[in-house]
Amino acid sequence: MKFFEKFKKQKGSPQQSNTLSQPVLSPAPNTSVTVFFDRDTIPTEELEQLITSKFGAGAVCSVDDSRPSVTHFMLHINGMDLVCSYMPFPYPGEECDIPALFRLNHYITQEEQKALAEHKSFCVLAELGGGTTLAGKRSVCRTLTSVCSALLQAEGAAGVYYSAANLLLGKNMYLNHAAISEREGHDPEYFPSVLWILAYQTRAEDGSPAIETCGLAQFGFLELQFYNPREDWAHSFEKLYLMSIFQITGKQVYKNMDTICFSPDTISVFKQCGEKLSVIGGI
C-alpha cells in the first residue's frame, strides 16, 4: 500500500466525483494571525521595509502612525487587502495565556519559549471576507503565511500565534515551514497544515487517551480525533496533519461512518461526536 493511499477512504465508502471535495461546514470568512516580538518598539520604517523588500513598494498602500498605541499598515498583496497593526506592548494576558499554550504546542525551543513568554510587542495581520470558500481560505492562509515570514526577519521576532486554533509556533519552526509553503505554492496537493492546524494530546469524554486537531473548523471541516491511539504521538500527529492536508486541498472529505485503512490488515471507522469526527480502531 502506497503511503498516501493510507489516508484515502475505503472503496466501500461513498464514491466521490471528479471535482474537488467540498467542506462539510462553511469556512470562516475572516482570518488573522499575530506575530510576537521580543523588542519594546520597532520603528515604522523597519516594518515597512520588511514588507516592501519581499513584496515590492506597492505592497504598502498607506501607513497610519498618528496614535502612539498602534500603527496601521494597509497592504495589498497577491490581490488581497490586508491590515497589519503593530502595537508596542505585550499581548493582553486575558486574551492569550502563553505558558498554558506551551503545554499544547510542542514545536518551540526553550529559548523561543522564553522570548514568547517575555515578548514586548506584537503585530496583528488580518484579512476580512476572503475565506468564504475553501479555495479562498487556502489562498488567504498562504498569503498570510508569507507575510508572517517577512515580519519574522525582524530582529527580536519570536514566533506566531493563531488564536483560532490555539496554535503557537516558534520562529525557527515557522520559517522552515513557510519556506516549504513558498516553494510548493503551485502544488495543488500541498498546504502548510502545521502552520494552521494544532494537533494535541487530550482525553476523550470517557477519559480515554485521544489526539485531536484544532483549526479544521476554520476551513469548514469537523475536527479530527484519534480515539485511544496505540501509536506514539509523533506518528499520530503526522497522520492528522496529512489527513488535514487532504481535506484542505479538496482531495478528501471524511464523514460519519466512513472507513479508512492505515495498514493492510486494519480498518478504522469514523464516528461523528458533535463537532468532532473520531477515528476508532486501527490507530
CSV table of C-alpha atoms in Angstrom, one decimal:
chain,number,residue,atom,x,y,z
A,1,MET,CA,0.0,0.0,0.0
A,2,LYS,CA,1.4,3.4,-1.0
A,3,PHE,CA,1.9,5.8,1.9
A,4,PHE,CA,-0.6,8.4,0.8
A,5,GLU,CA,-3.2,5.7,-0.1
A,6,LYS,CA,-3.5,5.1,3.7
A,7,PHE,CA,-5.4,8.4,4.1
A,8,LYS,CA,-8.0,7.8,1.4
A,9,LYS,CA,-11.4,6.3,2.3
A,10,GLN,CA,-12.1,2.7,1.5
A,11,LYS,CA,-13.8,1.8,-1.8
A,12,GLY,CA,-16.8,0.8,0.2
A,13,SER,CA,-17.4,4.3,1.3
A,14,PRO,CA,-19.4,6.8,-0.7
A,15,GLN,CA,-17.9,7.4,-4.2
A,16,GLN,CA,-16.5,10.9,-5.0
A,17,SER,CA,-16.9,12.8,-8.2
A,18,ASN,CA,-14.0,14.1,-10.3
A,19,THR,CA,-14.5,17.5,-8.8
A,20,LEU,CA,-12.7,18.7,-5.7
A,21,SER,CA,-14.4,17.7,-2.4
A,22,GLN,CA,-16.2,20.5,-0.6
A,23,PRO,CA,-16.3,21.3,3.2
A,24,VAL,CA,-19.0,19.9,5.4
A,25,LEU,CA,-19.5,23.3,7.0
A,26,SER,CA,-18.8,26.9,5.9
A,27,PRO,CA,-15.2,28.2,6.2
A,28,ALA,CA,-14.7,31.2,8.4
A,29,PRO,CA,-14.5,34.2,6.2
A,30,ASN,CA,-12.1,36.3,8.3
A,31,THR,CA,-8.5,35.2,9.1
A,32,SER,CA,-6.0,36.7,11.5
A,33,VAL,CA,-2.6,35.8,13.0
A,34,THR,CA,-0.3,37.5,15.4
A,35,VAL,CA,3.5,37.9,15.3
A,36,PHE,CA,5.3,38.4,18.6
A,37,PHE,CA,8.5,40.4,19.1
A,38,ASP,CA,10.9,40.4,22.0
A,39,ARG,CA,11.5,44.2,21.4
A,40,ASP,CA,9.9,47.2,23.0
A,41,THR,CA,9.4,49.2,19.9
A,42,ILE,CA,10.0,48.5,16.2
A,43,PRO,CA,10.3,51.6,14.0
A,44,THR,CA,7.6,52.1,11.4
A,45,GLU,CA,10.2,52.3,8.7
A,46,GLU,CA,11.7,49.0,9.6
A,47,LEU,CA,8.4,47.2,9.5
A,48,GLU,CA,7.5,48.8,6.1
A,49,GLN,CA,10.9,47.8,4.8
A,50,LEU,CA,10.4,44.2,5.8
A,51,ILE,CA,7.2,44.1,3.8
A,52,THR,CA,8.3,46.0,0.7
A,53,SER,CA,11.6,44.2,0.4
A,54,LYS,CA,9.7,41.0,-0.1
A,55,PHE,CA,6.5,42.1,-1.9
A,56,GLY,CA,7.5,45.3,-3.6
A,57,ALA,CA,6.9,49.0,-2.9
A,58,GLY,CA,3.3,48.7,-4.0
A,59,ALA,CA,2.5,46.3,-1.2
A,60,VAL,CA,2.2,49.1,1.4
A,61,CYS,CA,-0.8,51.2,0.4
A,62,SER,CA,-0.8,53.5,3.4
A,63,VAL,CA,0.6,53.9,6.9
A,64,ASP,CA,-1.3,55.4,9.9
A,65,ASP,CA,1.0,56.1,12.8
A,66,SER,CA,-1.0,59.0,14.2
A,67,ARG,CA,-1.5,57.2,17.5
A,68,PRO,CA,1.3,56.0,19.8
A,69,SER,CA,-0.6,52.9,20.8
A,70,VAL,CA,-0.9,51.4,17.3
A,71,THR,CA,0.5,51.7,13.8
A,72,HIS,CA,-1.8,50.5,11.0
A,73,PHE,CA,-0.4,49.4,7.6
A,74,MET,CA,-2.8,48.9,4.8
A,75,LEU,CA,-1.4,46.2,2.5
A,76,HIS,CA,-2.2,44.9,-1.0
A,77,ILE,CA,-0.5,41.5,-1.6
A,78,ASN,CA,-1.5,38.8,-4.0
A,79,GLY,CA,-4.6,40.6,-5.0
A,80,MET,CA,-5.8,40.8,-1.3
A,81,ASP,CA,-6.3,43.7,1.0
A,82,LEU,CA,-4.7,43.1,4.4
A,83,VAL,CA,-4.5,45.1,7.6
A,84,CYS,CA,-1.2,44.9,9.6
A,85,SER,CA,-1.5,46.5,13.1
A,86,TYR,CA,1.7,46.9,15.2
A,87,MET,CA,1.3,47.5,18.9
A,88,PRO,CA,4.4,48.3,21.1
A,89,PHE,CA,3.2,46.5,24.2
A,90,PRO,CA,2.6,42.8,25.3
A,91,TYR,CA,-0.4,40.9,24.0
A,92,PRO,CA,-3.2,41.1,26.6
A,93,GLY,CA,-2.8,38.2,29.0
A,94,GLU,CA,-6.5,37.7,29.3
A,95,GLU,CA,-6.6,37.0,25.6
A,96,CYS,CA,-3.7,34.6,25.4
A,97,ASP,CA,-2.2,32.5,28.3
A,98,ILE,CA,1.2,31.9,26.6
A,99,PRO,CA,2.6,29.5,29.3
A,100,ALA,CA,-0.6,27.4,29.0
A,101,LEU,CA,-0.1,27.2,25.3
A,102,PHE,CA,3.3,25.6,25.8
A,103,ARG,CA,1.6,22.5,27.1
A,104,LEU,CA,-0.3,22.1,23.8
A,105,ASN,CA,2.3,23.2,21.4
A,106,HIS,CA,5.5,21.1,21.2
A,107,TYR,CA,7.5,22.8,18.4
A,108,ILE,CA,9.0,25.6,20.4
A,109,THR,CA,12.6,25.6,21.8
A,110,GLN,CA,13.3,26.7,25.4
A,111,GLU,CA,14.9,29.8,24.1
A,112,GLU,CA,11.8,30.6,22.0
A,113,GLN,CA,9.6,29.9,24.9
A,114,LYS,CA,11.4,32.5,27.0
A,115,ALA,CA,11.2,35.1,24.2
A,116,LEU,CA,7.5,34.4,23.6
A,117,ALA,CA,6.6,34.5,27.3
A,118,GLU,CA,8.5,37.8,27.7
A,119,HIS,CA,7.6,39.4,24.4
A,120,LYS,CA,7.3,43.1,24.4
A,121,SER,CA,5.3,44.0,21.3
A,122,PHE,CA,3.2,42.3,18.6
A,123,CYS,CA,1.7,42.7,15.2
A,124,VAL,CA,-1.8,41.5,14.1
A,125,LEU,CA,-2.3,40.6,10.5
A,126,ALA,CA,-5.9,40.3,9.2
A,127,GLU,CA,-7.8,39.6,6.0
A,128,LEU,CA,-11.5,40.2,6.1
A,129,GLY,CA,-14.0,38.3,3.9
A,130,GLY,CA,-11.7,36.4,1.6
A,131,GLY,CA,-12.2,33.0,3.2
A,132,THR,CA,-15.8,32.3,2.3
A,133,THR,CA,-14.8,29.4,0.0
A,134,LEU,CA,-12.3,26.6,0.6
A,135,ALA,CA,-10.1,27.9,-2.2
A,136,GLY,CA,-10.3,31.4,-0.9
A,137,LYS,CA,-9.4,30.3,2.6
A,138,ARG,CA,-6.4,28.4,1.3
A,139,SER,CA,-5.2,31.4,-0.7
A,140,VAL,CA,-5.6,33.8,2.3
A,141,CYS,CA,-3.7,31.5,4.6
A,142,ARG,CA,-0.9,31.1,2.2
A,143,THR,CA,-0.6,34.8,1.7
A,144,LEU,CA,-0.7,35.5,5.5
A,145,THR,CA,2.0,32.8,5.9
A,146,SER,CA,4.2,34.6,3.5
A,147,VAL,CA,3.7,38.0,5.2
A,148,CYS,CA,4.4,36.4,8.6
A,149,SER,CA,7.7,35.0,7.3
A,150,ALA,CA,8.6,38.5,6.2
A,151,LEU,CA,7.9,40.0,9.6
A,152,LEU,CA,9.8,37.2,11.3
A,153,GLN,CA,13.0,38.5,9.7
A,154,ALA,CA,12.9,41.4,12.2
A,155,GLU,CA,15.4,41.4,15.0
A,156,GLY,CA,13.7,40.1,18.1
A,157,ALA,CA,11.0,38.3,16.2
A,158,ALA,CA,9.8,35.4,18.5
A,159,GLY,CA,7.0,33.5,16.8
A,160,VAL,CA,3.5,33.4,15.5
A,161,TYR,CA,0.1,32.9,17.3
A,162,TYR,CA,-3.0,31.7,15.5
A,163,SER,CA,-5.7,32.1,18.1
A,164,ALA,CA,-8.5,30.3,16.1
A,165,ALA,CA,-6.5,27.1,16.6
A,166,ASN,CA,-4.7,27.8,19.9
A,167,LEU,CA,-1.6,27.4,17.8
A,168,LEU,CA,1.7,28.9,18.9
A,169,LEU,CA,4.9,28.3,16.9
A,170,GLY,CA,8.4,29.5,17.4
A,171,LYS,CA,10.3,31.5,14.8
A,172,ASN,CA,12.5,28.7,13.5
A,173,MET,CA,9.7,26.1,13.0
A,174,TYR,CA,7.5,28.7,11.4
A,175,LEU,CA,10.2,29.9,9.0
A,176,ASN,CA,11.1,26.4,8.0
A,177,HIS,CA,7.5,25.5,7.0
A,178,ALA,CA,6.9,28.9,5.5
A,179,ALA,CA,9.8,28.3,3.1
A,180,ILE,CA,8.3,24.9,2.1
A,181,SER,CA,5.0,26.6,1.6
A,182,GLU,CA,6.5,29.2,-0.8
A,183,ARG,CA,8.5,26.5,-2.6
A,184,GLU,CA,5.4,24.3,-3.0
A,185,GLY,CA,3.0,27.1,-3.5
A,186,HIS,CA,1.9,25.9,-7.0
A,187,ASP,CA,1.3,22.3,-6.0
A,188,PRO,CA,-2.5,21.9,-5.6
A,189,GLU,CA,-1.9,18.9,-3.3
A,190,TYR,CA,0.2,20.8,-0.7
A,191,PHE,CA,-0.9,23.1,2.2
A,192,PRO,CA,1.2,24.1,5.2
A,193,SER,CA,-1.1,22.4,7.7
A,194,VAL,CA,1.4,22.6,10.6
A,195,LEU,CA,1.1,26.4,10.4
A,196,TRP,CA,-2.7,26.4,10.6
A,197,ILE,CA,-3.8,23.3,12.4
A,198,LEU,CA,-2.9,22.3,16.0
A,199,ALA,CA,-2.6,18.6,16.8
A,200,TYR,CA,-2.5,17.9,20.6
A,201,GLN,CA,-2.9,15.2,23.2
A,202,THR,CA,-6.0,15.2,25.3
A,203,ARG,CA,-8.7,13.0,26.8
A,204,ALA,CA,-12.0,11.9,25.2
A,205,GLU,CA,-15.3,12.4,27.0
A,206,ASP,CA,-15.0,9.0,28.6
A,207,GLY,CA,-11.5,9.7,29.9
A,208,SER,CA,-9.7,7.6,27.2
A,209,PRO,CA,-6.5,9.0,25.6
A,210,ALA,CA,-7.1,10.9,22.5
A,211,ILE,CA,-5.2,13.1,20.0
A,212,GLU,CA,-7.2,15.8,18.3
A,213,THR,CA,-7.0,18.7,15.8
A,214,CYS,CA,-7.9,22.3,16.4
A,215,GLY,CA,-8.3,24.6,13.4
A,216,LEU,CA,-10.0,22.4,10.8
A,217,ALA,CA,-13.4,24.1,11.6
A,218,GLN,CA,-11.9,27.3,10.2
A,219,PHE,CA,-11.8,25.6,6.8
A,220,GLY,CA,-15.3,24.1,7.1
A,221,PHE,CA,-14.5,20.6,8.4
A,222,LEU,CA,-15.2,18.7,11.6
A,223,GLU,CA,-12.2,18.5,13.9
A,224,LEU,CA,-10.5,15.1,13.8
A,225,GLN,CA,-9.9,12.9,16.8
A,226,PHE,CA,-7.8,9.7,17.2
A,227,TYR,CA,-9.6,7.8,19.9
A,228,ASN,CA,-7.4,5.7,22.2
A,229,PRO,CA,-4.5,5.6,19.8
A,230,ARG,CA,-1.8,2.9,20.2
A,231,GLU,CA,1.0,4.5,18.2
A,232,ASP,CA,3.3,7.2,19.7
A,233,TRP,CA,2.0,10.7,19.5
A,234,ALA,CA,4.5,11.8,16.8
A,235,HIS,CA,3.1,9.2,14.3
A,236,SER,CA,-0.4,10.2,15.2
A,237,PHE,CA,0.4,13.9,14.7
A,238,GLU,CA,1.9,13.1,11.3
A,239,LYS,CA,-1.3,11.3,10.2
A,240,LEU,CA,-3.6,14.0,11.4
A,241,TYR,CA,-1.5,16.7,9.6
A,242,LEU,CA,-1.7,14.7,6.3
A,243,MET,CA,-5.4,14.0,6.7
A,244,SER,CA,-5.9,17.7,7.2
A,245,ILE,CA,-4.0,18.5,4.0
A,246,PHE,CA,-6.1,16.0,2.1
A,247,GLN,CA,-9.3,17.8,3.3
A,248,ILE,CA,-8.0,21.4,3.0
A,249,THR,CA,-6.8,20.8,-0.6
A,250,GLY,CA,-10.1,19.3,-1.5
A,251,LYS,CA,-8.9,15.8,-2.1
A,252,GLN,CA,-11.0,14.1,0.6
A,253,VAL,CA,-13.9,14.8,3.0
A,254,TYR,CA,-14.1,12.4,5.9
A,255,LYS,CA,-17.7,11.8,7.1
A,256,ASN,CA,-19.5,9.8,9.8
A,257,MET,CA,-19.4,6.0,9.3
A,258,ASP,CA,-16.7,6.3,6.6
A,259,THR,CA,-13.8,3.8,6.9
A,260,ILE,CA,-10.1,4.3,6.4
A,261,CYS,CA,-7.2,1.9,6.2
A,262,PHE,CA,-3.8,2.8,7.7
A,263,SER,CA,-2.3,-0.7,7.2
A,264,PRO,CA,-3.3,-3.7,5.0
A,265,ASP,CA,-4.9,-5.7,7.9
A,266,THR,CA,-6.7,-2.9,9.8
A,267,ILE,CA,-9.8,-0.8,9.2
A,268,SER,CA,-10.7,2.3,11.2
A,269,VAL,CA,-14.2,3.8,11.4
A,270,PHE,CA,-15.1,7.5,11.5
A,271,LYS,CA,-17.8,8.3,14.1
A,272,GLN,CA,-19.1,11.8,14.5
A,273,CYS,CA,-19.4,13.1,18.0
A,274,GLY,CA,-20.8,16.6,18.0
A,275,GLU,CA,-18.3,18.8,16.1
A,276,LYS,CA,-15.6,16.2,16.1
A,277,LEU,CA,-15.0,13.2,13.9
A,278,SER,CA,-13.5,10.4,15.8
A,279,VAL,CA,-11.3,7.7,14.2
A,280,ILE,CA,-11.8,4.5,16.1
A,281,GLY,CA,-9.7,1.3,15.8
A,282,GLY,CA,-6.6,0.6,13.7
A,283,ILE,CA,-4.6,3.5,15.0
